[in-house]
XYZ file of C-alpha atoms in Angstrom:
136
model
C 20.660 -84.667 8.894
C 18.012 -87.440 9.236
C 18.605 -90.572 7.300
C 16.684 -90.710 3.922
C 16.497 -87.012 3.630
C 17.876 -84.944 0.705
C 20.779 -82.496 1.689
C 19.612 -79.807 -1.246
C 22.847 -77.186 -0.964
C 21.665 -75.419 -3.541
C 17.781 -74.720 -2.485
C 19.154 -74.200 1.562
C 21.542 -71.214 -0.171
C 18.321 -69.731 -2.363
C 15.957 -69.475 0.314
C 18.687 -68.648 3.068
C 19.598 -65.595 0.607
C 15.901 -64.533 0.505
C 15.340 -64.550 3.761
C 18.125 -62.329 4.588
C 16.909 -59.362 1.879
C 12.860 -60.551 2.307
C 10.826 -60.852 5.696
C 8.528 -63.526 4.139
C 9.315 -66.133 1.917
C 6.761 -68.936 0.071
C 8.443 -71.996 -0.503
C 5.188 -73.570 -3.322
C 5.586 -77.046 -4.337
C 3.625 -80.542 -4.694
C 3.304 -82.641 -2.070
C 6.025 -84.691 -0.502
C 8.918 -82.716 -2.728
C 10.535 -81.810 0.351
C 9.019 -78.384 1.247
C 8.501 -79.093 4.984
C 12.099 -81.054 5.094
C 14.000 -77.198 3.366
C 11.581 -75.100 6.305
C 13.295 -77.868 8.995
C 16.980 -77.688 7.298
C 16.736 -73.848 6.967
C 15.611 -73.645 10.770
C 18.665 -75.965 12.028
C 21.344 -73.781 10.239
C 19.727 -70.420 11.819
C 20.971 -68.809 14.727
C 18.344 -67.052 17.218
C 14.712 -68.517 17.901
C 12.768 -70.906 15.259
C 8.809 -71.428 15.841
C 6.681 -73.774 13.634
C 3.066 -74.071 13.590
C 2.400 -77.272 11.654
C -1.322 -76.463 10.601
C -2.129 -79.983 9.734
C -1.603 -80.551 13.948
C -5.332 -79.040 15.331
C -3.353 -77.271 17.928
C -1.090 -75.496 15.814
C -4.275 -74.251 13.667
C -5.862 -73.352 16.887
C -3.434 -71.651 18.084
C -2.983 -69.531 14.819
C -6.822 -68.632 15.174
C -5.433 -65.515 16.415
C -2.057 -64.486 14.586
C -1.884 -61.262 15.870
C -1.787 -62.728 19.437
C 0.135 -65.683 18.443
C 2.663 -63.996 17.130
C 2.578 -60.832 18.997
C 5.634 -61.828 21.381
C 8.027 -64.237 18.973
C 10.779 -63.541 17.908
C 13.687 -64.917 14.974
C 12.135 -67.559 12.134
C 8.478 -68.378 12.367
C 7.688 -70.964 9.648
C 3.603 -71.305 8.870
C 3.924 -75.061 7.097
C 0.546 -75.987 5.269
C -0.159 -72.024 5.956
C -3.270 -72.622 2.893
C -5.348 -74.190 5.943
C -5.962 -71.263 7.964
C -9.207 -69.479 7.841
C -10.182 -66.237 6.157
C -10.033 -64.524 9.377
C -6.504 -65.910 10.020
C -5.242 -64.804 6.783
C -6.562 -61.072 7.242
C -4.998 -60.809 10.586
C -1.799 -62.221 9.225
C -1.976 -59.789 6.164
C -1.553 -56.927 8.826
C 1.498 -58.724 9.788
C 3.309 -59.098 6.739
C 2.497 -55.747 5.462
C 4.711 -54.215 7.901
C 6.498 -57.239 9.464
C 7.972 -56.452 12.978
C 12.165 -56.641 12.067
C 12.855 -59.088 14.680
C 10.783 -61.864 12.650
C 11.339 -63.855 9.510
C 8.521 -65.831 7.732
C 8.927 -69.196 5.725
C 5.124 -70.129 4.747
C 4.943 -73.948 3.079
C 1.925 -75.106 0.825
C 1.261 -77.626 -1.744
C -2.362 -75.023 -2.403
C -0.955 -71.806 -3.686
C -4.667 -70.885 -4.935
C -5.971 -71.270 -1.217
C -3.614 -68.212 -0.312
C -5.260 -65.396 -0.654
C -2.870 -63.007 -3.520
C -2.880 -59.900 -0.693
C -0.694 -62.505 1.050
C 0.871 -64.238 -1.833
C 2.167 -60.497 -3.453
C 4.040 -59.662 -0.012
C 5.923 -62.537 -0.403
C 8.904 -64.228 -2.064
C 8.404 -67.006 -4.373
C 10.383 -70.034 -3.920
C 9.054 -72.794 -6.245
C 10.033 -76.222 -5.319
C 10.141 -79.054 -8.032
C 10.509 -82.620 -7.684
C 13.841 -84.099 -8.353
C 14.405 -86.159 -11.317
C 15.118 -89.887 -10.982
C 17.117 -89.936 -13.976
């Protein structure tokens, strides 16, 4: 683990469990509580191929203009972090994807914007809502 990050045992074993029963999981939270650092803990622990598209990087958004084609030959954990940036026409392709999601893939999508995903997306997924931790 990298120095200064939060081990959260708990939060790795609730998402972990929901990807194994769920092909897509939402992991919905404010900024900087850590959703990006559970995709990247959840990713080391998993056997078989991980792919991120960090859709803050204009590469990764460009190459998600497309999901169909972007994703058409992956395989394993695919995790979409910041996935409220992509365009209408990104989000209608990827709805044909998670509808019926191919069983050799495994979603983890990561916003701070849950309103900027459309609900046909948000309703084929499984809610993981991520609070800050207390300093007390």
């Amino acid at each position: 683990m990298q120095k200064g990050l939060l081990e959260r045992d708990a939060h790795l074993k609730q998402v972990s469990g929901l990807l194994q029963r769920f092909p897509v999981v939402a992991i919905l939270g404010a900024r900087q509580v850590g959703k990006t650092t559970l995709a990247s803990q959840l990713a080391a622990r998993r056997k078989g191929p991980v792919t991120r598209f960090d859709l803050e990087d204009p590469a990764d958004l460009a190459r998600l203009a497309d999901p169909m084609l972007a994703l058409r030959e992956l395989r394993g954990l695919v995790v979409l972090d910041e996935v409220h940036r992509l365009s209408r026409q990104a989000f209608d392709a990827l709805l044909k994807i998670v509808e019926e999601p191919p069983p050799r893939l495994v979603f983890i999508f990561a916003t701070t914007e849950i309103e900027a995903v459309p609900a046909t997306i948000l309703s084929r997924c499984q809610e993981f809502h991520f609070r800050r931790v207390s300093s007390v």
